[in-house]
XYZ file of C-alpha atoms in Angstrom:
712
model
C -13.047 -26.156 -26.283
C -9.957 -27.321 -28.677
C -9.912 -27.638 -32.465
C -7.888 -30.399 -34.499
C -7.397 -31.253 -37.839
C -9.376 -34.725 -38.837
C -8.905 -36.144 -42.481
C -8.522 -32.420 -43.271
C -12.017 -31.546 -41.644
C -11.883 -29.103 -38.199
C -13.202 -30.649 -35.083
C -13.630 -28.627 -32.077
C -14.026 -30.941 -29.009
C -13.773 -30.862 -25.024
C -10.538 -30.090 -23.633
C -9.816 -34.095 -22.690
C -11.005 -35.492 -25.218
C -9.784 -38.369 -27.160
C -9.042 -38.709 -31.020
C -12.106 -41.105 -30.734
C -14.086 -38.532 -29.294
C -13.794 -36.267 -32.104
C -14.082 -39.195 -34.661
C -17.339 -39.658 -33.068
C -18.785 -35.983 -33.485
C -17.273 -35.943 -36.828
C -18.544 -38.856 -38.121
C -15.544 -41.282 -38.730
C -15.660 -44.088 -38.122
C -12.248 -45.970 -36.425
C -11.986 -49.254 -36.308
C -11.821 -50.798 -32.166
C -12.469 -53.156 -30.510
C -11.561 -52.607 -26.202
C -12.985 -49.497 -26.674
C -16.696 -48.736 -25.842
C -18.200 -45.414 -24.778
C -19.125 -46.328 -21.678
C -16.376 -47.900 -20.121
C -12.507 -46.938 -19.467
C -9.549 -46.889 -22.178
C -7.646 -49.940 -21.893
C -5.493 -49.126 -25.496
C -4.966 -52.963 -25.467
C -6.564 -54.156 -28.808
C -4.682 -51.253 -31.152
C -7.154 -51.404 -33.605
C -7.645 -47.887 -33.701
C -3.895 -47.165 -34.486
C -4.434 -43.096 -36.463
C -1.381 -41.149 -38.420
C -0.945 -38.289 -36.198
C 2.011 -35.475 -37.777
C 4.394 -35.335 -36.088
C 4.444 -38.569 -34.039
C 7.266 -41.254 -34.706
C 4.720 -43.972 -34.822
C 0.709 -44.814 -35.146
C -1.214 -43.650 -32.579
C -4.339 -45.737 -30.185
C -7.516 -43.242 -30.986
C -8.916 -44.397 -28.072
C -5.959 -43.296 -24.978
C -4.703 -40.153 -27.817
C -6.196 -36.798 -26.113
C -6.210 -34.033 -28.478
C -4.049 -31.490 -28.680
C -5.110 -27.971 -30.124
C -4.103 -27.898 -33.551
C -2.671 -31.460 -33.519
C -3.647 -32.945 -37.352
C -4.787 -36.753 -37.852
C -5.373 -39.198 -41.034
C -7.014 -42.090 -39.818
C -7.323 -43.389 -44.350
C -3.345 -42.063 -45.066
C -1.742 -45.423 -46.022
C 0.184 -45.396 -42.889
C -3.084 -45.679 -40.583
C -4.192 -48.302 -42.651
C -1.092 -50.175 -42.762
C -0.991 -50.168 -39.097
C -4.745 -51.069 -38.565
C -4.113 -54.060 -40.769
C -0.977 -55.136 -39.451
C -3.180 -55.192 -35.712
C -5.765 -57.248 -37.593
C -3.210 -60.186 -39.150
C -2.185 -60.393 -35.955
C -6.034 -60.714 -33.991
C -6.645 -63.889 -36.352
C -3.193 -65.967 -35.695
C -5.260 -67.151 -32.764
C -8.518 -67.143 -33.984
C -9.838 -69.879 -34.863
C -11.684 -69.851 -38.361
C -15.037 -71.333 -37.094
C -17.643 -68.837 -38.086
C -19.868 -71.240 -39.757
C -20.963 -72.464 -36.573
C -19.994 -69.982 -34.245
C -23.122 -67.725 -32.894
C -21.645 -64.296 -33.541
C -21.414 -65.206 -36.959
C -23.391 -61.792 -38.730
C -23.031 -59.216 -36.205
C -19.332 -59.623 -35.290
C -17.073 -57.251 -34.863
C -14.419 -59.483 -36.229
C -15.660 -60.649 -38.336
C -17.032 -57.756 -40.245
C -13.309 -55.267 -39.943
C -11.725 -58.523 -41.116
C -13.524 -58.117 -43.984
C -12.065 -54.736 -44.594
C -8.437 -55.234 -42.820
C -7.864 -59.053 -43.269
C -5.557 -60.102 -45.232
C -6.841 -63.035 -48.244
C -4.244 -65.027 -46.430
C -2.445 -66.078 -43.126
C 1.434 -66.017 -42.998
C 0.857 -68.200 -39.992
C 1.557 -71.955 -39.981
C 2.344 -72.828 -36.225
C -1.049 -74.581 -34.346
C -3.536 -71.978 -33.261
C -2.969 -71.794 -29.005
C -6.588 -73.375 -27.519
C -8.571 -72.153 -24.708
C -10.597 -74.654 -23.113
C -14.386 -73.730 -22.530
C -15.794 -72.381 -18.633
C -19.295 -73.272 -17.003
C -20.109 -69.912 -15.496
C -24.105 -70.170 -14.776
C -26.827 -70.858 -16.545
C -27.152 -67.176 -18.583
C -23.228 -67.004 -20.268
C -21.841 -68.891 -22.015
C -18.111 -69.647 -22.428
C -17.603 -72.314 -24.346
C -15.122 -70.814 -27.153
C -12.813 -68.861 -25.167
C -10.389 -69.311 -27.990
C -12.096 -66.649 -30.254
C -11.397 -64.197 -27.331
C -8.624 -61.172 -28.653
C -8.675 -59.772 -24.665
C -10.052 -56.761 -25.108
C -11.068 -56.411 -21.662
C -14.716 -55.325 -22.333
C -16.092 -57.730 -20.327
C -13.868 -57.259 -16.930
C -13.991 -53.261 -17.531
C -18.178 -53.776 -17.549
C -18.122 -55.879 -14.089
C -15.800 -53.683 -12.129
C -16.953 -50.305 -13.324
C -21.222 -50.440 -14.615
C -22.222 -53.790 -12.496
C -20.275 -52.825 -9.919
C -18.840 -56.568 -9.463
C -15.261 -58.168 -10.516
C -16.366 -61.551 -11.622
C -13.796 -61.405 -14.193
C -9.795 -60.814 -15.063
C -7.349 -61.856 -17.094
C -4.721 -63.742 -15.615
C -1.594 -65.175 -17.311
C 0.002 -63.349 -20.460
C 1.056 -63.565 -24.119
C -0.411 -65.996 -25.793
C -1.778 -67.781 -22.296
C -3.939 -64.777 -21.544
C -7.494 -65.860 -20.090
C -10.643 -64.645 -19.247
C -12.192 -66.303 -16.576
C -13.522 -66.159 -12.707
C -11.806 -66.850 -9.604
C -11.410 -70.079 -8.913
C -14.564 -71.800 -10.707
C -16.959 -69.271 -9.699
C -19.653 -68.314 -11.747
C -21.087 -64.773 -12.910
C -23.717 -63.950 -11.015
C -24.727 -60.481 -11.506
C -27.797 -58.860 -12.319
C -26.535 -57.261 -15.273
C -23.775 -59.764 -16.299
C -25.943 -60.562 -19.932
C -24.875 -57.239 -21.186
C -21.198 -59.250 -21.623
C -22.983 -60.863 -24.014
C -23.620 -57.571 -26.122
C -20.413 -55.641 -25.896
C -18.235 -58.836 -26.020
C -16.713 -58.090 -29.801
C -16.365 -61.870 -31.154
C -17.941 -65.201 -30.046
C -16.546 -65.721 -26.862
C -18.785 -65.205 -24.481
C -23.048 -65.813 -25.918
C -26.365 -65.935 -24.606
C -26.021 -70.187 -23.820
C -30.314 -69.988 -23.580
C -30.077 -68.523 -27.086
C -27.079 -70.710 -28.539
C -27.705 -72.972 -31.635
C -31.905 -71.731 -32.097
C -31.267 -69.559 -34.807
C -29.400 -67.320 -36.844
C -29.186 -63.413 -36.520
C -30.589 -63.034 -40.155
C -33.037 -65.455 -39.841
C -34.579 -62.312 -36.954
C -37.404 -59.953 -37.328
C -36.169 -57.067 -35.082
C -39.582 -55.261 -33.538
C -39.259 -52.131 -30.511
C -40.480 -53.281 -27.281
C -40.379 -52.286 -23.355
C -40.010 -54.291 -20.324
C -42.686 -55.377 -18.604
C -40.642 -55.766 -15.092
C -39.058 -53.157 -12.745
C -39.974 -49.743 -13.070
C -37.097 -48.654 -15.081
C -39.206 -48.634 -18.222
C -35.865 -50.432 -20.151
C -36.575 -50.474 -24.018
C -35.628 -52.685 -25.563
C -35.275 -54.628 -29.257
C -37.094 -58.513 -29.160
C -35.892 -60.611 -32.399
C -38.405 -63.018 -33.396
C -38.050 -65.967 -36.183
C -41.232 -68.212 -36.946
C -43.711 -66.157 -34.722
C -42.036 -66.945 -32.087
C -39.610 -64.877 -29.258
C -35.907 -66.266 -29.500
C -33.658 -62.742 -28.108
C -34.399 -60.119 -26.202
C -31.511 -57.165 -26.365
C -31.467 -53.331 -25.181
C -32.117 -50.388 -27.687
C -30.575 -47.949 -26.648
C -32.372 -44.806 -25.274
C -29.750 -42.387 -22.671
C -32.417 -41.118 -21.227
C -33.698 -44.739 -19.050
C -32.021 -47.198 -19.810
C -28.528 -45.796 -21.603
C -27.245 -49.361 -23.354
C -27.801 -50.990 -20.415
C -30.645 -53.959 -19.671
C -31.116 -55.954 -16.619
C -31.346 -59.957 -16.815
C -34.405 -60.585 -15.773
C -35.348 -57.738 -18.614
C -32.812 -59.644 -21.437
C -33.604 -63.713 -20.326
C -37.311 -64.104 -19.675
C -38.334 -64.270 -22.708
C -38.192 -68.065 -22.208
C -41.348 -68.135 -19.977
C -43.230 -66.818 -23.646
C -42.822 -70.377 -24.502
C -42.920 -72.420 -21.292
C -45.182 -75.546 -21.017
C -47.392 -73.223 -18.311
C -48.942 -70.754 -20.703
C -52.272 -70.755 -21.093
C -53.926 -71.598 -24.167
C -57.533 -71.814 -24.332
C -60.153 -70.085 -22.141
C -60.896 -73.315 -19.197
C -63.732 -73.616 -16.784
C -63.580 -75.864 -13.450
C -66.285 -78.415 -13.352
C -67.060 -80.790 -11.177
C -62.791 -80.048 -9.833
C -61.892 -80.823 -13.646
C -61.300 -78.126 -15.800
C -62.150 -78.096 -19.491
C -61.096 -75.925 -22.460
C -64.161 -74.082 -23.981
C -64.899 -71.782 -26.031
C -64.786 -67.512 -26.120
C -68.192 -67.508 -25.926
C -68.887 -69.831 -23.775
C -66.539 -69.080 -21.449
C -67.122 -65.015 -21.057
C -71.092 -65.735 -20.994
C -69.952 -68.221 -18.123
C -68.736 -65.327 -15.930
C -70.950 -62.511 -17.047
C -73.763 -64.708 -16.330
C -72.213 -65.359 -13.135
C -71.280 -62.559 -11.916
C -74.881 -60.670 -13.114
C -75.925 -63.385 -10.487
C -73.825 -62.772 -7.590
C -74.494 -59.419 -8.098
C -78.114 -59.528 -8.049
C -78.099 -61.773 -4.447
C -75.392 -59.804 -2.582
C -74.605 -56.577 -3.931
C -72.150 -54.889 -7.025
C -69.756 -53.968 -3.664
C -69.246 -58.244 -3.198
C -67.165 -58.300 -6.544
C -64.210 -56.329 -6.703
C -60.481 -56.924 -9.273
C -56.847 -57.346 -7.805
C -54.903 -55.838 -11.247
C -51.064 -56.966 -11.476
C -49.531 -53.301 -11.846
C -46.922 -55.498 -15.212
C -50.673 -55.056 -17.286
C -50.555 -52.369 -19.563
C -52.605 -49.048 -18.945
C -55.117 -49.892 -21.227
C -56.046 -53.381 -19.300
C -55.669 -51.503 -16.247
C -57.855 -48.718 -17.041
C -60.614 -50.898 -18.974
C -60.486 -52.980 -15.285
C -61.670 -50.399 -13.194
C -64.021 -48.510 -15.654
C -65.608 -52.545 -15.686
C -65.804 -52.936 -12.058
C -66.832 -49.090 -12.131
C -70.050 -49.940 -14.587
C -71.050 -52.587 -11.917
C -71.387 -49.928 -9.634
C -68.051 -51.444 -7.641
C -65.495 -50.104 -6.470
C -63.049 -52.387 -5.229
C -59.884 -52.471 -7.496
C -56.793 -52.387 -6.132
C -53.543 -52.895 -7.622
C -51.470 -52.317 -4.572
C -51.262 -56.592 -3.532
C -48.149 -55.851 -1.544
C -48.664 -52.835 0.783
C -49.915 -53.167 4.120
C -50.675 -50.012 4.455
C -53.239 -47.915 1.878
C -54.348 -44.644 2.714
C -55.240 -41.750 0.569
C -52.953 -40.292 -1.412
C -53.465 -36.676 -3.027
C -51.762 -37.733 -6.322
C -49.605 -40.170 -8.238
C -46.613 -41.687 -6.663
C -43.462 -40.820 -9.077
C -39.140 -41.030 -8.628
C -39.777 -37.660 -8.417
C -37.147 -36.653 -10.452
C -35.591 -37.918 -13.602
C -34.055 -41.250 -14.454
C -30.684 -40.075 -15.971
C -30.147 -37.671 -12.852
C -29.800 -40.042 -10.933
C -26.471 -40.129 -12.430
C -25.632 -37.047 -11.820
C -26.914 -37.136 -7.843
C -24.553 -35.824 -5.471
C -26.379 -37.019 -2.449
C -28.828 -39.241 -2.251
C -30.663 -41.302 1.113
C -32.127 -44.731 -0.262
C -34.372 -45.531 2.470
C -35.744 -49.959 2.096
C -34.680 -50.945 -0.651
C -32.179 -53.500 -1.718
C -31.467 -51.657 -5.284
C -29.136 -54.075 -7.201
C -31.743 -56.996 -7.016
C -34.817 -54.620 -6.776
C -33.893 -51.484 -9.352
C -30.451 -53.068 -11.253
C -30.446 -50.128 -13.477
C -31.632 -47.393 -10.983
C -28.448 -48.878 -8.759
C -25.799 -48.458 -12.115
C -27.272 -44.926 -12.336
C -26.397 -44.328 -8.552
C -23.002 -46.606 -9.000
C -22.502 -43.652 -11.845
C -22.897 -40.884 -8.991
C -20.537 -42.860 -6.060
C -17.835 -43.016 -8.349
C -17.856 -39.450 -9.281
C -17.858 -38.785 -5.754
C -21.393 -38.443 -4.615
C -22.790 -39.668 -1.111
C -24.791 -42.891 -0.578
C -27.050 -42.867 2.944
C -28.917 -46.266 3.317
C -31.366 -46.722 5.564
C -32.382 -50.149 5.675
C -32.761 -53.466 7.745
C -29.557 -56.044 7.707
C -26.173 -55.863 6.953
C -26.136 -57.829 3.922
C -28.309 -55.428 2.473
C -27.106 -52.611 3.197
C -23.206 -53.591 3.036
C -20.689 -51.785 0.010
C -20.635 -55.455 -0.940
C -24.264 -56.418 -0.984
C -25.368 -52.944 -2.776
C -21.329 -52.999 -5.496
C -21.089 -49.485 -4.222
C -19.554 -47.998 -1.060
C -21.589 -46.670 1.365
C -20.893 -43.509 2.754
C -23.555 -43.620 5.784
C -26.261 -46.474 6.801
C -28.804 -47.929 9.690
C -29.120 -51.025 10.043
C -32.394 -52.142 11.619
C -35.426 -53.924 11.952
C -38.757 -51.848 9.708
C -40.508 -51.114 12.915
C -38.031 -48.390 13.554
C -37.309 -47.464 10.502
C -40.261 -44.600 11.147
C -37.586 -43.522 14.210
C -33.846 -43.764 12.474
C -35.852 -41.177 9.596
C -36.682 -39.162 13.072
C -33.069 -38.849 14.200
C -31.854 -38.036 11.101
C -34.668 -35.243 10.755
C -34.181 -34.191 15.086
C -30.428 -33.628 13.653
C -31.460 -31.103 11.194
C -33.641 -29.319 13.201
C -31.186 -28.590 15.024
C -28.530 -27.450 12.629
C -31.109 -25.698 10.926
C -32.657 -23.682 14.370
C -36.090 -24.587 13.120
C -38.260 -27.343 14.820
C -38.019 -31.383 13.889
C -41.133 -32.904 13.107
C -41.520 -35.116 15.229
C -39.712 -36.153 18.094
C -36.482 -37.970 17.659
C -32.719 -38.928 19.084
C -30.055 -37.245 16.813
C -27.745 -40.103 16.764
C -23.692 -40.206 15.166
C -25.659 -42.192 12.434
C -28.193 -39.713 12.206
C -25.659 -36.464 12.323
C -23.649 -38.204 9.516
C -26.769 -38.592 6.674
C -27.781 -35.565 7.907
C -24.453 -33.900 7.468
C -23.843 -35.739 3.819
C -27.848 -34.304 2.915
C -26.930 -30.667 4.228
C -23.970 -30.782 1.718
C -24.418 -30.688 -2.310
C -26.727 -29.517 -4.576
C -28.274 -32.545 -6.542
C -29.388 -34.832 -4.162
C -33.143 -37.194 -3.786
C -34.128 -39.463 -1.110
C -35.372 -41.870 -2.669
C -37.901 -45.139 -1.173
C -37.318 -48.226 -2.387
C -40.099 -50.951 -1.942
C -40.047 -52.368 1.417
C -40.945 -48.541 2.572
C -43.552 -48.777 0.309
C -45.378 -52.006 1.423
C -44.620 -51.237 4.684
C -47.155 -51.015 7.375
C -46.484 -47.232 8.067
C -45.255 -46.022 4.877
C -47.208 -43.135 5.202
C -45.187 -42.181 8.671
C -41.823 -42.914 5.959
C -43.098 -40.535 3.039
C -43.970 -37.492 5.867
C -40.558 -37.506 7.543
C -38.613 -37.813 4.084
C -41.454 -35.478 2.715
C -39.521 -33.151 5.661
C -36.343 -33.852 5.056
C -36.260 -33.431 1.876
C -37.805 -29.573 2.176
C -35.038 -28.877 4.554
C -32.084 -30.167 2.665
C -33.397 -28.893 -0.858
C -33.442 -32.550 -2.106
C -36.241 -34.373 -4.537
C -38.236 -37.270 -2.213
C -40.051 -40.213 -5.006
C -40.422 -43.574 -4.598
C -38.177 -46.126 -6.401
C -41.752 -47.589 -7.700
C -41.601 -51.557 -7.695
C -43.774 -52.949 -11.027
C -43.330 -51.446 -14.723
C -47.161 -49.840 -14.774
C -46.897 -49.266 -10.680
C -47.357 -45.366 -12.097
C -49.451 -45.841 -14.845
C -52.343 -48.626 -12.470
C -52.750 -44.965 -10.115
C -53.310 -42.797 -13.243
C -55.891 -44.931 -14.789
C -57.593 -45.567 -11.430
C -57.172 -48.696 -10.939
C -57.206 -47.182 -7.179
C -60.542 -48.155 -4.495
C -62.542 -45.195 -3.989
C -65.589 -44.174 -1.490
C -66.187 -47.020 -0.261
C -63.981 -49.002 -1.965
C -61.984 -51.919 -0.373
C -58.414 -52.031 -0.644
C -55.894 -55.275 -1.661
C -55.967 -56.045 1.924
C -59.518 -56.293 2.403
C -60.659 -57.959 -0.540
C -57.649 -60.692 0.131
C -59.153 -60.818 3.493
C -61.884 -62.940 2.284
C -64.778 -60.292 2.023
C -65.885 -61.016 -1.581
C -68.214 -63.028 -3.279
C -66.534 -62.679 -6.526
C -63.017 -61.549 -7.668
C -61.322 -60.939 -10.917
C -57.571 -61.693 -11.188
C -55.726 -59.738 -13.848
C -52.432 -60.934 -14.637
C -51.795 -62.021 -10.786
C -50.794 -64.787 -8.611
C -51.831 -63.392 -5.316
C -50.436 -66.353 -3.322
C -46.620 -65.200 -4.960
C -47.213 -62.068 -5.380
C -49.265 -60.160 -2.616
C -48.571 -59.328 1.336
C -51.422 -62.089 2.140
C -48.638 -64.722 0.468
C -49.949 -68.644 0.784
C -53.474 -67.266 2.728
C -54.996 -65.854 -0.010
C -56.035 -68.879 -1.886
C -57.909 -70.210 1.527
C -59.612 -66.041 1.368
C -60.178 -66.691 -2.548
C -61.341 -70.221 -2.442
C -64.250 -69.092 0.034
C -65.189 -66.831 -2.776
C -67.955 -67.787 -4.741
C -66.524 -67.153 -8.231
C -62.999 -66.469 -8.571
C -62.167 -65.855 -13.025
C -58.388 -65.519 -13.706
C -56.852 -63.570 -16.753
C -53.421 -64.919 -16.903
C -50.894 -65.694 -20.110
C -50.462 -69.133 -17.818
C -52.463 -71.536 -16.276
C -51.563 -70.000 -13.108
C -54.841 -70.149 -9.511
C -55.513 -73.195 -9.975
C -56.494 -73.943 -6.690
C -59.398 -71.745 -6.443
C -60.385 -70.245 -10.021
C -63.497 -71.394 -11.169
C -62.324 -69.646 -15.008
C -59.088 -69.021 -16.801
C -58.897 -66.524 -19.074
C -55.677 -66.936 -21.582
C -55.003 -63.212 -22.528
C -51.584 -62.196 -23.858
C -48.212 -61.114 -22.091
C -46.399 -57.779 -23.245
C -45.074 -59.764 -26.709
C -49.007 -60.716 -27.902
C -50.621 -57.312 -27.521
C -50.205 -52.897 -27.865
C -49.806 -51.565 -24.266
C -48.525 -48.955 -22.952
C -46.365 -48.418 -20.337
C -45.649 -45.315 -17.634
C -42.531 -46.047 -15.523
C -40.884 -44.498 -12.549
C -40.152 -41.140 -13.675
C -43.639 -41.022 -15.414
C -42.660 -41.752 -19.156
C -45.618 -42.917 -21.239
C -44.019 -45.500 -23.410
C -46.602 -47.545 -25.548
C -45.221 -50.382 -27.612
C -47.012 -52.755 -30.759
C -47.739 -56.780 -30.022
C -44.077 -57.813 -32.044
C -46.143 -61.714 -32.473
C -48.981 -62.502 -32.993
C -51.038 -64.464 -30.029
C -50.857 -67.568 -28.943
C -53.397 -70.808 -30.022
C -56.860 -69.298 -28.342
C -55.432 -66.363 -26.720
C -56.233 -62.830 -26.613
C -55.303 -59.548 -25.685
C -56.668 -58.554 -22.460
C -58.045 -55.143 -23.550
C -60.153 -57.290 -25.610
C -61.302 -59.971 -23.595
C -62.604 -56.822 -21.313
C -64.047 -54.461 -23.467
C -66.517 -57.863 -24.600
C -67.321 -58.888 -21.210
C -67.797 -55.563 -20.719
C -70.575 -55.762 -23.330
C -71.421 -58.919 -22.361
C -73.009 -57.194 -19.133
C -74.040 -54.562 -21.142
C -72.137 -51.377 -19.604
C -72.064 -48.749 -21.767
C -69.025 -46.259 -23.018
C -67.098 -50.464 -23.883
C -67.667 -49.188 -27.475
C -63.036 -49.219 -28.442
C -61.850 -50.624 -31.138
C -58.040 -50.544 -31.047
C -55.885 -50.500 -27.438
C -55.474 -46.916 -28.893
C -59.101 -45.841 -28.540
C -58.481 -46.260 -24.891
C -55.722 -44.568 -24.203
C -57.085 -41.375 -25.609
C -59.848 -42.124 -22.591
C -56.945 -42.574 -19.849
C -56.745 -38.936 -17.941
C -53.199 -37.407 -18.798
C -51.723 -40.241 -21.042
C -51.895 -38.260 -23.881
C -48.737 -37.137 -23.827
C -45.429 -38.418 -23.745
C -45.070 -37.219 -19.873
C -47.234 -37.930 -17.147
C -48.476 -33.901 -16.588
C -46.672 -32.992 -13.029
C -50.109 -31.826 -12.165
C -51.055 -35.214 -11.575
C -47.749 -36.762 -9.667
C -47.596 -35.494 -6.231
C -45.928 -37.158 -3.518
C -46.598 -35.068 -0.563
C -48.748 -36.758 2.779
C -51.144 -35.555 4.530
C -51.338 -38.585 7.541
C -50.019 -37.931 10.687
C -46.361 -39.432 11.320
C -46.638 -42.199 13.583
C -44.110 -44.421 15.298
C -45.947 -47.798 14.795
C -43.876 -50.665 16.594
C -44.394 -54.184 15.994
C -44.933 -54.373 12.839
C -44.443 -57.659 10.425
C -41.668 -56.991 8.530
C -42.289 -54.842 4.430
C -43.280 -58.169 1.909
C -40.981 -57.862 -0.963
C -40.457 -59.936 -4.190
C -37.522 -61.039 -4.781
C -35.449 -60.369 -8.013
C -36.469 -63.320 -9.729
C -40.072 -63.782 -8.380
C -41.351 -59.998 -9.447
C -44.036 -61.672 -11.717
C -45.392 -64.412 -13.772
C -43.108 -64.457 -16.257
C -39.410 -64.550 -14.777
C -41.090 -66.827 -12.271
C -41.306 -69.082 -15.230
C -37.494 -68.555 -17.339
C -35.337 -71.674 -16.577
C -32.150 -69.756 -16.867
C -33.297 -67.511 -14.457
C -34.910 -70.021 -11.919
C -31.340 -71.442 -12.172
C -29.430 -68.789 -11.089
C -26.956 -67.890 -7.632
C -30.237 -65.371 -6.935
C -32.642 -67.303 -8.040
C -31.713 -70.505 -5.713
C -30.287 -68.732 -3.121
C -34.181 -67.650 -2.326
C -35.265 -70.890 -3.013
C -32.581 -72.292 -0.291
C -34.059 -70.396 2.348
C -38.082 -71.421 1.052
C -38.828 -67.639 0.728
C -41.814 -67.378 -1.346
C -41.973 -63.726 -2.758
């Protein structure tokens, strides 16, 4: 530790720290623009100049290392004069357009100009003008004349997103931040550049000119998309969601969110929103009141149960539904006498499992790995925030090993980080690739391999990597979880993990994949799994927040299977499944209902509604409770979502109990051949919200999927 004196106070910081770090520890604010705690030091704005005794001139606090006995003054006349001088230079060319700037009210330059700016300017020449640039549907660069060249956006792309999409060209007053030869900004984390821009140069294109920051109410929430469980601030005006930004949580999302977390709110105001219950009569959709719709459903379920038995009724639920919704859906089915409930719509294999599948380690630990093997994942697109954490590890020397299906997915460019070793082979051969790695490990350790394999050069390289280092993880991606031979992949990964001392876990697909297991939204006994239910085995089907055509392995064939059912009830925020549904019940999206998500690491996060339900929309937990009441099922007397949560085993703490979490498997390891490729949703086809977010569907990722004719 090094001790310095800062404004007359003794401060101890780690050796190698800067004056800025010491000031943060002491709670002293030093004005700055280019410095950001998550980015490298640039020291190009000079706003953080401080007075260091024995130094001939003011020094930048962000780039000045501390030395033993150093004496620093941040509020001396010398420091203040230097800071005011820098502010004058910054404002020389800055346009005086605060009244029409989207950043007004939350602009760092505006705030600091109050304290360090002059009351007038000595500059009389014309201000420079920088022409606007079109870099895509998410980020607006219409007012680049405001840019102060702090290069935060450039460094974010290089260091966090892993892709240098912006750079600074030219010098002096001709310097500009721009893309390379008119290209767009296409990173799945690009929206974070808006947050870290200290002026109004980069703003949100969908939010642009829609509200003033001081008009917005700010409410906490949790992302409903991938399994990170990113913490959000949802900003609301007149009962309408206007913007979504990150809520800092170092253990989960740090200070970042993915673009689908940030911009999917556009779907909430979509023309496709379902605002009132509807029943199909004579091929025509007719709006009805809630009582009529629910009685129609209840009477239909009673009749089908009487005619065909409870086993002819089933529920397909989305893993993006809340814990409370999934628990009530499962309880409703079992109250009717059916065990037909499943959330694993994209799975091809449904092997029994002892416990809840999860990440196998903490999310924060992904930033500190020394070795990692990722199997069957398009990491950047499936889990953008997990990818950036692993990117942090790789930047610190972590060996990244990959088993995947194509050079496109496993190349360093696609992953935006260097890959140490890789095996590129078709999904049907992934188990063999893992068996080869196991064989290489078995040879080195002198133990028996779990199944026959060949220690190829690539397998030996991966084995050698995994046997080195201390902090290690084997991560199975969405494609591995949905694989037709998923249990064999898990069995082999478990053996490798046990031999190398690595953790083993699933990245898990959705916001509540772990929660769905905890809630019991899985078939038991003779209950049908999602595959059998989607094969047309049911007479009555409840679809909770899901569109099987897009959300399941069955794809377009799901329509014909569900058309064969006597009654299909869709509970959705949108006018979905119109071709084969008989009843549409409008349920609240995550912004209009309280609920709970359980992320990949088993962290239980509850949230409140941030706006009132739209039209006649109702929270799904209430709809399921009233439906159960009409069916005269016992145990459905809940007054709030918290009452429901209390009934979910293992959901009473902030973390799923360790005894519930289990990534082991008892299934025999088999080398099944000839299996098709696993069904995995592309980044902006993951759920009903992102599919209806206009700006996300205009991105390069979405357009490339549309061009290929890929339906998730």
